[in-house]
Amino acid sequence: MTKTKNDDRKVWADKAAAIIAAGAKRTPAEQAALAAVDEKRWVLWHTDAMTDLALAVIRILSGADLLRDKEHEKQQAKADQFWSGHSERTRAAERAALGRFTALADQAADRLDTGDDPAAVAKWLRETRDRINEAREKAA
């Protein structure tokens, strides 16, 4: 037996009927969505050929605040708070390191002015710079 377009339509119509059946068990989110659509059914009734029916439903659900993923928003707020604190800590560590580098440059200049060996000053400068960078990375 060959399937026809009408057979396919019947299958899809049966599936659609099962999804939207009046007696079907609904989740709280579905119940809230149905209530929002029922409340604004007149909007859907007054749509015309120029109006996108799906967009009208989306606007109704959005107006009822049903399209937000509140759990995702909570997780996003936590992440934003973490990164905000992280950025704050990073900026503080960078400021502290910058101050140490400035002092380090002054100390190196003073040592060179007093006649210290440039090679020894360079070695000391590199070691101190590495310690400052390690401290900055730990603080950030």
mmCIF file of C-alpha atoms in Angstrom:
data_model
loop_
_atom_site.group_PDB
_atom_site.id
_atom_site.type_symbol
_atom_site.label_atom_id
_atom_site.label_comp_id
_atom_site.label_asym_id
_atom_site.label_seq_id
_atom_site.Cartn_x
_atom_site.Cartn_y
_atom_site.Cartn_z
ATOM 1 C CA MET A 1 0.000 0.000 0.000
ATOM 2 C CA THR A 2 1.339 3.405 -0.948
ATOM 3 C CA LYS A 3 1.352 6.279 1.496
ATOM 4 C CA THR A 4 -0.347 9.393 0.287
ATOM 5 C CA LYS A 5 -0.134 12.971 1.414
ATOM 6 C CA ASN A 6 -3.468 12.508 3.138
ATOM 7 C CA ASP A 7 -2.059 9.573 5.131
ATOM 8 C CA ASP A 8 0.865 11.754 6.259
ATOM 9 C CA ARG A 9 -1.503 14.574 7.142
ATOM 10 C CA LYS A 10 -3.621 12.175 9.185
ATOM 11 C CA VAL A 11 -0.566 10.968 11.131
ATOM 12 C CA TRP A 12 0.544 14.543 11.848
ATOM 13 C CA ALA A 13 -2.979 15.619 12.692
ATOM 14 C CA ASP A 14 -3.256 12.741 15.186
ATOM 15 C CA LYS A 15 0.061 13.720 16.770
ATOM 16 C CA ALA A 16 -1.009 17.361 16.982
ATOM 17 C CA ALA A 17 -4.365 16.379 18.472
ATOM 18 C CA ALA A 18 -2.592 14.331 21.157
ATOM 19 C CA ILE A 19 -0.391 17.295 22.052
ATOM 20 C CA ILE A 20 -3.201 19.818 22.290
ATOM 21 C CA ALA A 21 -5.952 17.515 23.557
ATOM 22 C CA ALA A 22 -8.140 19.236 26.137
ATOM 23 C CA GLY A 23 -7.780 16.389 28.624
ATOM 24 C CA ALA A 24 -4.026 15.941 28.243
ATOM 25 C CA LYS A 25 -1.880 16.146 31.351
ATOM 26 C CA ARG A 26 -0.146 19.538 31.485
ATOM 27 C CA THR A 27 2.961 20.742 33.232
ATOM 28 C CA PRO A 28 2.672 23.886 35.343
ATOM 29 C CA ALA A 29 4.493 25.813 32.603
ATOM 30 C CA GLU A 30 2.043 24.570 29.978
ATOM 31 C CA GLN A 31 -0.887 25.438 32.211
ATOM 32 C CA ALA A 32 0.454 28.955 32.720
ATOM 33 C CA ALA A 33 1.006 29.355 28.976
ATOM 34 C CA LEU A 34 -2.506 28.167 28.189
ATOM 35 C CA ALA A 35 -3.943 30.542 30.775
ATOM 36 C CA ALA A 36 -1.976 33.457 29.271
ATOM 37 C CA VAL A 37 -3.118 32.599 25.756
ATOM 38 C CA ASP A 38 -6.733 32.145 26.931
ATOM 39 C CA GLU A 39 -6.612 35.527 28.637
ATOM 40 C CA LYS A 40 -5.439 37.216 25.439
ATOM 41 C CA ARG A 41 -7.303 35.021 22.964
ATOM 42 C CA TRP A 42 -8.951 38.123 21.509
ATOM 43 C CA VAL A 43 -5.521 39.197 20.204
ATOM 44 C CA LEU A 44 -5.253 35.972 18.259
ATOM 45 C CA TRP A 45 -8.812 36.311 17.044
ATOM 46 C CA HIS A 46 -8.045 39.715 15.558
ATOM 47 C CA THR A 47 -4.889 38.680 13.701
ATOM 48 C CA ASP A 48 -5.098 38.926 9.959
ATOM 49 C CA ALA A 49 -3.183 37.503 7.021
ATOM 50 C CA MET A 50 -0.460 40.123 7.531
ATOM 51 C CA THR A 51 0.128 39.129 11.158
ATOM 52 C CA ASP A 52 2.315 36.221 12.145
ATOM 53 C CA LEU A 53 0.210 34.084 14.495
ATOM 54 C CA ALA A 54 3.284 32.465 16.056
ATOM 55 C CA LEU A 55 4.739 35.906 16.791
ATOM 56 C CA ALA A 56 1.464 36.937 18.419
ATOM 57 C CA VAL A 57 1.620 33.869 20.690
ATOM 58 C CA ILE A 58 5.261 34.592 21.532
ATOM 59 C CA ARG A 59 4.402 38.197 22.418
ATOM 60 C CA ILE A 60 1.535 37.021 24.640
ATOM 61 C CA LEU A 61 3.769 34.523 26.456
ATOM 62 C CA SER A 62 6.555 37.074 26.757
ATOM 63 C CA GLY A 63 4.131 39.642 28.155
ATOM 64 C CA ALA A 64 3.121 37.096 30.791
ATOM 65 C CA ASP A 65 6.836 36.607 31.644
ATOM 66 C CA LEU A 66 6.676 32.933 30.665
ATOM 67 C CA LEU A 67 9.570 32.828 28.224
ATOM 68 C CA ARG A 68 12.258 33.527 30.801
ATOM 69 C CA ASP A 69 14.431 30.709 32.062
ATOM 70 C CA LYS A 70 14.675 31.747 35.697
ATOM 71 C CA GLU A 71 17.077 28.952 36.646
ATOM 72 C CA HIS A 72 19.433 29.993 33.866
ATOM 73 C CA GLU A 73 19.135 33.621 34.985
ATOM 74 C CA LYS A 74 20.114 32.601 38.546
ATOM 75 C CA GLN A 75 23.161 30.733 37.255
ATOM 76 C CA GLN A 76 24.070 33.662 35.020
ATOM 77 C CA ALA A 77 23.785 36.076 37.960
ATOM 78 C CA LYS A 78 26.116 33.860 40.011
ATOM 79 C CA ALA A 79 28.598 33.730 37.132
ATOM 80 C CA ASP A 80 28.389 37.502 36.663
ATOM 81 C CA GLN A 81 28.996 38.020 40.364
ATOM 82 C CA PHE A 82 31.990 35.672 40.312
ATOM 83 C CA TRP A 83 33.536 37.331 37.269
ATOM 84 C CA SER A 84 32.877 40.766 38.694
ATOM 85 C CA GLY A 85 34.732 39.795 41.882
ATOM 86 C CA HIS A 86 37.417 38.087 39.830
ATOM 87 C CA SER A 87 37.912 41.209 37.739
ATOM 88 C CA GLU A 88 38.041 43.317 40.879
ATOM 89 C CA ARG A 89 40.674 41.023 42.412
ATOM 90 C CA THR A 90 42.628 41.004 39.164
ATOM 91 C CA ARG A 91 42.604 44.792 38.943
ATOM 92 C CA ALA A 92 43.711 45.064 42.586
ATOM 93 C CA ALA A 93 46.533 42.573 41.980
ATOM 94 C CA GLU A 94 47.592 44.456 38.854
ATOM 95 C CA ARG A 95 47.623 47.770 40.746
ATOM 96 C CA ALA A 96 49.691 46.252 43.554
ATOM 97 C CA ALA A 97 52.138 44.699 41.084
ATOM 98 C CA LEU A 98 52.467 47.984 39.225
ATOM 99 C CA GLY A 99 53.340 49.727 42.480
ATOM 100 C CA ARG A 100 55.938 47.062 43.263
ATOM 101 C CA PHE A 101 57.440 47.322 39.783
ATOM 102 C CA THR A 102 57.734 51.088 40.184
ATOM 103 C CA ALA A 103 59.494 50.647 43.509
ATOM 104 C CA LEU A 104 61.672 47.933 41.960
ATOM 105 C CA ALA A 105 62.757 50.249 39.155
ATOM 106 C CA ASP A 106 63.593 52.968 41.683
ATOM 107 C CA GLN A 107 65.628 50.528 43.782
ATOM 108 C CA ALA A 108 67.495 49.254 40.715
ATOM 109 C CA ALA A 109 68.301 52.817 39.659
ATOM 110 C CA ASP A 110 69.520 53.613 43.182
ATOM 111 C CA ARG A 111 71.755 50.524 43.235
ATOM 112 C CA LEU A 112 73.233 51.391 39.866
ATOM 113 C CA ASP A 113 73.778 55.001 41.017
ATOM 114 C CA THR A 114 75.729 53.726 44.044
ATOM 115 C CA GLY A 115 77.983 51.708 41.775
ATOM 116 C CA ASP A 116 76.597 48.171 42.156
ATOM 117 C CA ASP A 117 77.588 45.726 39.453
ATOM 118 C CA PRO A 118 75.032 45.991 36.595
ATOM 119 C CA ALA A 119 75.031 42.203 36.095
ATOM 120 C CA ALA A 120 74.198 41.649 39.785
ATOM 121 C CA VAL A 121 71.481 44.316 39.640
ATOM 122 C CA ALA A 122 70.032 42.710 36.501
ATOM 123 C CA LYS A 123 69.976 39.274 38.172
ATOM 124 C CA TRP A 124 68.339 40.724 41.299
ATOM 125 C CA LEU A 125 65.869 42.661 39.132
ATOM 126 C CA ARG A 126 64.787 39.514 37.226
ATOM 127 C CA GLU A 127 64.401 37.457 40.416
ATOM 128 C CA THR A 128 62.371 40.161 42.118
ATOM 129 C CA ARG A 129 60.223 40.642 38.998
ATOM 130 C CA ASP A 130 59.451 36.905 38.942
ATOM 131 C CA ARG A 131 58.427 36.968 42.624
ATOM 132 C CA ILE A 132 56.149 39.969 41.966
ATOM 133 C CA ASN A 133 54.549 38.197 39.000
ATOM 134 C CA GLU A 134 53.986 35.026 41.064
ATOM 135 C CA ALA A 135 52.373 37.042 43.843
ATOM 136 C CA ARG A 136 50.164 38.848 41.314
ATOM 137 C CA GLU A 137 49.004 35.567 39.744
ATOM 138 C CA LYS A 138 48.182 34.098 43.156
ATOM 139 C CA ALA A 139 46.238 37.213 44.154
ATOM 140 C CA ALA A 140 44.223 37.302 40.923
#
